[in-house]
Coordinates of C-alpha atoms in Angstrom, one line a residue:
Chain A
M10 CA -27.1 7.2 -170.1
Q11 CA -26.4 10.8 -168.2
K12 CA -30.4 10.6 -167.6
L13 CA -30.2 6.9 -165.9
M14 CA -27.3 8.0 -163.7
R15 CA -29.0 11.1 -162.4
K16 CA -31.8 8.9 -161.7
M17 CA -30.2 6.8 -159.8
L18 CA -28.3 9.2 -157.6
E19 CA -31.6 10.5 -156.6
K20 CA -33.0 6.8 -155.8
M21 CA -30.1 6.3 -154.0
N22 CA -30.3 9.7 -151.5
I23 CA -33.7 8.3 -150.7
A24 CA -32.5 5.1 -149.7
V25 CA -29.2 6.9 -147.8
V26 CA -32.0 9.2 -146.1
L27 CA -34.4 6.6 -145.3
A28 CA -31.5 4.8 -143.6
L29 CA -30.3 7.7 -141.5
V30 CA -33.8 8.6 -140.3
L31 CA -34.3 5.1 -139.1
T32 CA -31.2 5.1 -137.5
M33 CA -32.3 8.2 -135.3
A34 CA -35.4 7.5 -134.6
G35 CA -34.1 4.2 -133.3
G36 CA -31.6 6.2 -131.1
F37 CA -33.9 8.8 -130.4
S38 CA -36.8 6.5 -128.9
G39 CA -34.6 5.6 -126.0
V40 CA -34.2 1.8 -126.5
T41 CA -32.4 0.1 -123.4
Y42 CA -29.9 -2.6 -124.3
V43 CA -29.6 -4.9 -121.5
L44 CA -25.9 -6.8 -121.8
A45 CA -26.3 -8.8 -119.3
A46 CA -29.2 -9.8 -116.2
N47 CA -26.9 -9.2 -113.0
T48 CA -29.8 -9.5 -110.0
A49 CA -29.6 -9.8 -106.7
T50 CA -32.6 -10.4 -103.9
Q51 CA -32.5 -7.3 -101.7
E52 CA -35.0 -7.2 -98.6
A53 CA -35.7 -4.8 -96.1
S54 CA -38.9 -4.8 -93.4
T55 CA -40.2 -2.7 -90.8
A56 CA -41.2 -2.8 -87.2
T57 CA -44.7 -2.4 -86.0
A58 CA -45.8 1.4 -85.0
S59 CA -47.6 1.8 -81.8
T60 CA -49.2 3.8 -79.1
I61 CA -47.2 4.0 -75.5
S62 CA -49.5 1.6 -73.1
V63 CA -50.6 2.8 -70.0
V64 CA -50.7 -0.2 -67.6
G65 CA -50.7 -1.0 -63.5
K66 CA -48.2 -0.8 -61.2
V67 CA -47.3 -4.2 -61.3
A68 CA -49.5 -6.0 -63.7
D69 CA -49.5 -5.6 -67.7
S70 CA -53.3 -4.8 -67.0
A71 CA -54.3 -1.9 -69.4
I72 CA -55.7 0.8 -67.1
T73 CA -58.8 3.1 -68.0
T74 CA -59.2 5.9 -65.4
I75 CA -57.4 7.7 -62.8
T76 CA -59.2 9.1 -60.1
F77 CA -57.4 12.0 -57.7
P78 CA -59.5 11.2 -54.2
E79 CA -61.6 14.3 -52.7
G80 CA -59.8 16.8 -50.9
A81 CA -60.4 19.8 -49.4
P82 CA -60.0 23.4 -51.5
S83 CA -56.5 24.5 -52.3
A84 CA -55.0 21.2 -50.8
T85 CA -53.0 19.2 -53.0
I86 CA -53.8 15.4 -53.5
S87 CA -50.8 13.3 -54.3
A88 CA -52.4 9.9 -53.9
P89 CA -54.3 9.3 -56.8
Y90 CA -55.0 5.6 -58.0
N91 CA -55.3 3.8 -61.1
D92 CA -58.9 1.3 -61.7
V93 CA -56.6 -2.2 -62.0
D94 CA -54.6 -1.4 -58.4
T95 CA -57.4 0.3 -57.0
V96 CA -58.3 2.8 -54.3
S97 CA -56.3 0.3 -51.8
D98 CA -52.9 0.7 -53.9
A99 CA -52.9 4.0 -54.4
Q100 CA -49.4 6.3 -55.7
V101 CA -46.8 7.3 -53.2
L102 CA -44.0 10.3 -52.5
S103 CA -41.6 8.8 -50.6
G104 CA -37.9 9.3 -50.5
T105 CA -37.5 5.5 -50.3
V106 CA -40.2 3.8 -51.2
S107 CA -41.8 5.9 -53.8
E108 CA -44.5 4.1 -56.4
P109 CA -46.3 5.1 -59.5
A110 CA -49.7 6.3 -60.1
V111 CA -49.6 4.0 -63.3
R112 CA -46.7 3.1 -65.7
L113 CA -46.1 3.0 -69.3
K114 CA -44.8 0.5 -71.8
N115 CA -43.8 1.0 -75.0
T116 CA -45.0 -1.8 -77.2
S117 CA -43.9 0.1 -80.5
G118 CA -41.2 -1.6 -82.4
G119 CA -38.8 1.5 -82.2
T120 CA -38.2 3.9 -79.8
L121 CA -40.8 6.6 -78.7
N122 CA -40.7 10.4 -76.9
V123 CA -43.5 11.2 -74.5
T124 CA -45.8 13.9 -74.5
L125 CA -48.2 14.6 -72.0
E126 CA -51.2 16.4 -72.7
I127 CA -54.4 17.4 -70.7
T128 CA -57.8 18.6 -71.5
T129 CA -59.3 21.4 -69.7
W130 CA -60.5 20.2 -66.0
T131 CA -64.9 20.7 -65.5
N132 CA -66.3 22.8 -63.7
G133 CA -62.6 24.6 -62.9
V134 CA -62.1 22.2 -59.6
A135 CA -57.5 22.0 -60.8
A136 CA -55.2 25.2 -60.4
S137 CA -52.8 22.9 -61.5
E138 CA -51.4 20.0 -62.7
D139 CA -47.6 18.4 -62.2
Y140 CA -46.0 14.8 -63.3
E141 CA -42.8 12.7 -63.1
L142 CA -41.9 10.2 -65.7
V143 CA -39.1 8.5 -64.4
D144 CA -37.9 4.8 -64.9
T145 CA -39.7 2.1 -63.1
T146 CA -36.7 1.5 -61.1
D147 CA -36.1 4.7 -59.3
T148 CA -38.7 4.7 -56.0
T149 CA -37.0 7.6 -54.4
I150 CA -39.9 10.5 -55.9
A151 CA -40.5 12.4 -52.1
S152 CA -42.1 15.0 -54.8
V153 CA -44.0 15.9 -57.8
A154 CA -42.6 19.2 -59.4
S155 CA -42.8 19.6 -63.1
V156 CA -45.6 21.5 -64.6
L157 CA -48.1 19.8 -66.9
S158 CA -50.6 22.0 -66.7
A159 CA -49.7 25.8 -64.6
D160 CA -53.6 26.5 -64.2
G161 CA -55.8 23.2 -64.9
N162 CA -56.3 24.0 -68.5
A163 CA -55.1 22.3 -71.8
A164 CA -52.4 21.9 -71.8
S165 CA -49.3 19.4 -73.5
V166 CA -45.9 19.0 -72.5
A167 CA -43.2 17.2 -74.4
T168 CA -41.2 15.5 -71.6
A169 CA -38.0 15.0 -73.6
V170 CA -38.0 11.4 -72.3
S171 CA -37.4 8.9 -74.4
M172 CA -38.8 5.3 -74.2
G173 CA -37.0 2.1 -75.7
T174 CA -38.8 -0.6 -77.0
G175 CA -40.3 -2.8 -74.5
T176 CA -39.5 -0.6 -71.6
Y177 CA -41.7 0.8 -69.5
K178 CA -41.9 4.3 -67.8
A179 CA -43.5 5.3 -64.0
L180 CA -46.0 8.1 -64.2
Y181 CA -46.2 10.1 -60.7
L182 CA -49.0 12.6 -60.9
E183 CA -50.1 15.4 -58.4
L184 CA -53.4 17.7 -58.8
A185 CA -54.0 21.3 -57.1
L186 CA -57.1 21.5 -56.3
S187 CA -58.9 24.9 -56.8
S188 CA -60.4 27.4 -53.9
V189 CA -64.1 25.9 -55.5
A190 CA -65.9 23.6 -53.0
G191 CA -67.9 21.0 -53.7
K192 CA -67.2 20.1 -57.2
T193 CA -66.4 17.4 -59.1
G194 CA -64.7 18.1 -62.0
A195 CA -63.0 15.9 -64.8
S196 CA -60.0 16.0 -67.8
T197 CA -58.6 13.1 -69.9
L198 CA -54.8 12.3 -69.7
T199 CA -53.2 11.6 -73.2
I200 CA -50.1 9.6 -73.8
L201 CA -48.6 10.2 -77.2
G202 CA -45.4 9.0 -78.7
E203 CA -43.5 9.8 -81.4
T204 CA -40.6 9.4 -83.5
P205 CA -37.2 10.3 -81.8
Chain B
M9 CA -59.9 -40.0 -46.0
I10 CA -56.4 -38.5 -47.6
K11 CA -58.1 -39.4 -50.8
N12 CA -60.9 -36.6 -49.8
Y13 CA -58.9 -34.1 -48.5
N14 CA -56.6 -33.8 -52.1
M15 CA -59.5 -34.1 -54.0
Y16 CA -61.2 -30.7 -51.9
Y17 CA -57.4 -29.7 -52.1
R18 CA -57.6 -30.0 -55.7
G19 CA -61.2 -28.3 -56.3
T20 CA -60.2 -25.4 -54.2
L21 CA -57.4 -24.6 -56.3
L22 CA -59.4 -24.6 -59.3
V23 CA -61.7 -22.5 -58.1
S24 CA -59.5 -19.7 -56.7
L25 CA -57.6 -19.6 -60.5
L26 CA -61.3 -19.7 -61.8
F27 CA -61.6 -16.3 -59.1
G28 CA -58.3 -14.7 -59.8
L29 CA -58.9 -14.6 -63.5
L30 CA -62.0 -12.5 -63.2
F31 CA -59.8 -9.7 -61.9
I32 CA -57.2 -10.1 -64.7
G33 CA -58.1 -6.9 -66.5
P34 CA -57.2 -6.7 -70.4
M35 CA -53.5 -7.2 -71.1
V36 CA -51.1 -4.6 -72.0
S37 CA -53.0 -2.8 -75.0
A38 CA -51.6 -1.0 -77.8
T39 CA -53.1 0.5 -81.5
S40 CA -51.1 0.3 -84.3
V41 CA -50.3 2.1 -87.2
D42 CA -49.1 1.5 -90.8
Q43 CA -47.0 5.1 -91.3
M44 CA -45.3 7.3 -88.9
A45 CA -45.4 10.0 -90.9
L46 CA -46.2 11.2 -94.1
T47 CA -43.8 14.0 -94.4
N48 CA -42.7 15.0 -98.4
L49 CA -46.0 14.8 -99.8
E50 CA -46.2 16.4 -103.2
G51 CA -48.6 18.3 -104.9
Y52 CA -49.9 21.6 -107.0
P53 CA -51.2 25.0 -105.5
G54 CA -55.4 24.3 -105.8
K55 CA -54.7 21.0 -105.8
T56 CA -56.1 18.0 -103.4
I57 CA -53.1 15.5 -102.6
K58 CA -55.4 11.8 -100.7
Q59 CA -53.3 9.3 -98.7
E60 CA -54.4 6.9 -96.9
I61 CA -53.0 5.5 -93.4
S62 CA -54.8 2.4 -91.5
L63 CA -54.9 1.6 -87.3
E64 CA -55.3 -1.8 -85.9
G65 CA -56.2 -2.9 -83.3
T66 CA -53.7 -5.3 -81.2
D67 CA -56.0 -4.9 -78.0
A68 CA -58.5 -7.7 -75.8
E69 CA -60.9 -4.9 -76.0
E70 CA -62.3 -2.3 -78.2
K71 CA -61.2 1.3 -78.3
S72 CA -62.6 4.2 -79.3
G73 CA -61.4 7.5 -80.5
F74 CA -60.2 10.4 -83.1
W75 CA -57.8 12.3 -85.5
Y76 CA -57.3 15.7 -84.8
T77 CA -54.2 18.3 -86.1
R78 CA -51.5 20.3 -84.5
Y79 CA -49.4 22.4 -84.6
K80 CA -46.0 22.3 -82.9
E81 CA -45.3 26.5 -82.5
V82 CA -41.8 27.5 -82.6
E83 CA -40.7 30.8 -82.1
N84 CA -39.2 32.8 -85.1
D85 CA -41.5 30.2 -87.2
S86 CA -42.5 31.8 -91.1
E87 CA -45.9 30.8 -92.5
R88 CA -45.7 28.1 -94.4
M89 CA -45.0 25.5 -90.6
D90 CA -49.0 25.5 -89.6
I91 CA -50.7 23.8 -92.2
S92 CA -52.3 21.7 -90.0
S93 CA -55.9 24.4 -91.5
W94 CA -54.9 22.3 -94.7
I95 CA -55.6 18.5 -93.7
T96 CA -58.6 16.7 -92.9
I97 CA -58.9 12.8 -91.8
E98 CA -61.9 10.8 -92.6
P99 CA -63.5 9.4 -90.9
T100 CA -62.5 11.0 -87.9
D101 CA -63.9 9.3 -85.0
Y102 CA -63.7 5.5 -85.0
T103 CA -63.7 2.1 -82.9
I104 CA -61.4 -0.3 -83.3
K105 CA -61.9 -4.0 -82.3
P106 CA -59.7 -6.5 -81.8
G107 CA -57.8 -7.4 -84.8
E108 CA -59.7 -5.3 -86.8
T109 CA -58.2 -2.8 -89.5
K110 CA -59.3 0.7 -90.1
V111 CA -58.8 2.6 -93.3
F112 CA -58.6 6.4 -93.2
T113 CA -58.2 9.4 -95.8
V114 CA -55.7 12.2 -94.8
E115 CA -56.7 14.6 -97.8
V116 CA -54.4 18.1 -97.8
K117 CA -56.2 20.8 -99.9
I118 CA -53.4 23.2 -100.7
P119 CA -54.3 26.5 -101.4
G120 CA -53.9 28.3 -104.8
N121 CA -51.8 31.1 -103.9
A122 CA -49.4 29.1 -101.6
G123 CA -45.8 29.3 -102.9
P124 CA -43.7 26.2 -104.0
G125 CA -41.4 24.8 -101.5
L126 CA -41.6 22.7 -98.0
W127 CA -44.4 23.3 -96.3
G128 CA -45.3 22.0 -92.1
A129 CA -41.8 21.2 -91.6
T130 CA -38.6 22.9 -91.5
S131 CA -36.7 19.8 -93.8
E132 CA -37.4 17.4 -95.7
E133 CA -35.5 14.9 -93.5
A134 CA -38.2 15.8 -90.9
A135 CA -39.3 12.2 -90.9
Q136 CA -36.3 10.3 -90.0
E137 CA -34.9 9.6 -86.8
G138 CA -32.9 12.3 -84.8
H139 CA -35.2 15.2 -86.6
A140 CA -38.2 16.3 -84.2
N141 CA -37.0 19.6 -83.6
E142 CA -37.9 19.3 -87.5
R143 CA -41.5 18.8 -86.8
R144 CA -44.1 21.6 -86.7
T145 CA -47.4 20.5 -88.4
Y146 CA -48.9 16.8 -86.8
I147 CA -51.7 14.4 -87.8
V148 CA -52.6 12.7 -84.4
F149 CA -54.9 9.9 -83.3
K150 CA -55.9 8.7 -79.9
D151 CA -57.9 6.1 -78.8
A152 CA -59.0 4.9 -75.1
M153 CA -60.6 1.8 -73.7
G154 CA -64.6 2.5 -72.9
E155 CA -65.4 5.3 -70.2
G156 CA -62.1 5.8 -69.1
N157 CA -59.9 9.5 -69.4
V158 CA -56.6 8.2 -70.4
Y159 CA -55.8 8.2 -73.8
S160 CA -52.9 7.0 -75.9
G161 CA -52.1 7.9 -79.1
L162 CA -49.5 9.0 -82.1
L163 CA -47.9 12.1 -83.3
L164 CA -47.4 11.5 -86.7
P165 CA -45.6 14.7 -88.5
I166 CA -46.7 15.4 -92.3
S167 CA -45.4 18.1 -94.6
V168 CA -46.1 19.2 -98.1
N169 CA -43.5 19.6 -101.0
V170 CA -45.9 22.3 -103.3
L171 CA -44.5 21.9 -106.6
P172 CA -43.9 25.0 -109.3
S173 CA -47.5 25.7 -111.1
P174 CA -47.2 23.2 -114.2
N175 CA -46.1 24.4 -117.7
P176 CA -48.8 24.0 -120.3
L177 CA -46.5 23.1 -123.0
V178 CA -45.3 20.1 -120.9
P179 CA -48.4 17.3 -121.9
V180 CA -47.3 18.6 -125.3
L181 CA -43.8 17.8 -124.4
N182 CA -44.3 14.7 -123.3
F183 CA -46.6 13.3 -126.3
I184 CA -43.1 14.0 -128.5
Q185 CA -41.2 12.4 -126.5
Q186 CA -43.3 8.8 -126.2
N187 CA -43.9 9.2 -129.5
I188 CA -41.1 10.8 -131.0
M189 CA -40.2 7.8 -133.8
I190 CA -43.6 7.7 -135.4
I191 CA -43.5 11.8 -136.0
V192 CA -39.9 11.6 -137.0
L193 CA -41.3 9.0 -139.9
S194 CA -44.7 10.3 -140.9
F195 CA -41.7 13.7 -140.6
V196 CA -40.1 12.2 -143.2
I197 CA -42.3 10.9 -145.5
I198 CA -44.1 13.6 -145.7
I199 CA -41.3 15.7 -146.9
L200 CA -40.0 12.5 -149.1
L201 CA -44.2 12.8 -150.6
T202 CA -43.9 16.8 -151.5
M203 CA -40.3 16.3 -153.2
L204 CA -41.7 13.3 -155.8
S205 CA -45.0 15.5 -156.2
L206 CA -42.0 18.5 -156.4
K207 CA -40.5 16.6 -159.5
K208 CA -43.3 14.9 -161.1
R209 CA -44.8 18.5 -161.7
R210 CA -41.3 20.3 -162.8
G211 CA -41.2 17.1 -165.1
R212 CA -44.3 17.7 -166.7

């Protein structure tokens, strides 16, 4: 009888241990119990991010070049023009009826801060270059004084000007020629946008 | 007579309109990008992170441009802020047609001796609006139409969160965690079998 009892107890122990192990394993395996399916649909979208467009003084036509007319060595050239408006409609500096060299248009889905960059003027033709970036409604730009490049070399200027979506800004440029005579030089101007 | 005059007038108007169209340049032009920032990329020292970024030509004309990196120098910056030498973008040069989308791969090769933490920006919020001062390293693309000298582009901040070197035991621990049930059951079966064999030996 005692033998039978001992055997039964041993079998019960094994059964209990197995049951405990299974319970623990179930717990450890991280079973997730979903009590209710409460779901809600959410939706979001972001606007497109695009570069700032450089356009003509009046029309939204993209410009490709800005040209400074020839000048005497050490002269200041204040009437650059773009390839859309041509030399017949160059930049005008005036306290009342000023007109920019080009306009910038933000076609991006969000506000952009504007940074201007130029590469070094070739053949050392430039002594310095200045800019003004203002609202298009401002026609009182008689002088261009913000420094873009102090020595005609490559430079980058964070203008601290922000452009909202769909807005325009007027860009005025002025170039001081160096004392070099009889040379033609070139430089590229870059308009960079950045999330404010 | 009046009829002829009207026809002449209409004809002149049509010719003028067509002539005018010849002089209208390509309308407002821009290139779109699918990400305005690549910040908080994660990787281990000595590893390379690869991230795709695409541009879309939304112009009426083809544009040519290129990618480059840029570091915005700020006084008293730590050496962690300039990670421009870690970055390559392939392909670097591009031409993009109207409506075309081009995919580029940005590769960030983290040096083996880079310490853990954020590199390339002063905070993890650098990509958000109002945090421009926290950005230091950028990838930049710019393009222009034809042989133009006026480029337009975007400054896209980039930063890397360098992770501490991984613990060699992590894969083992992950394996145990994923197979805990099988491991525990196997362990119990082995114990039970051992106990049974021991009892049998004692019985003999």
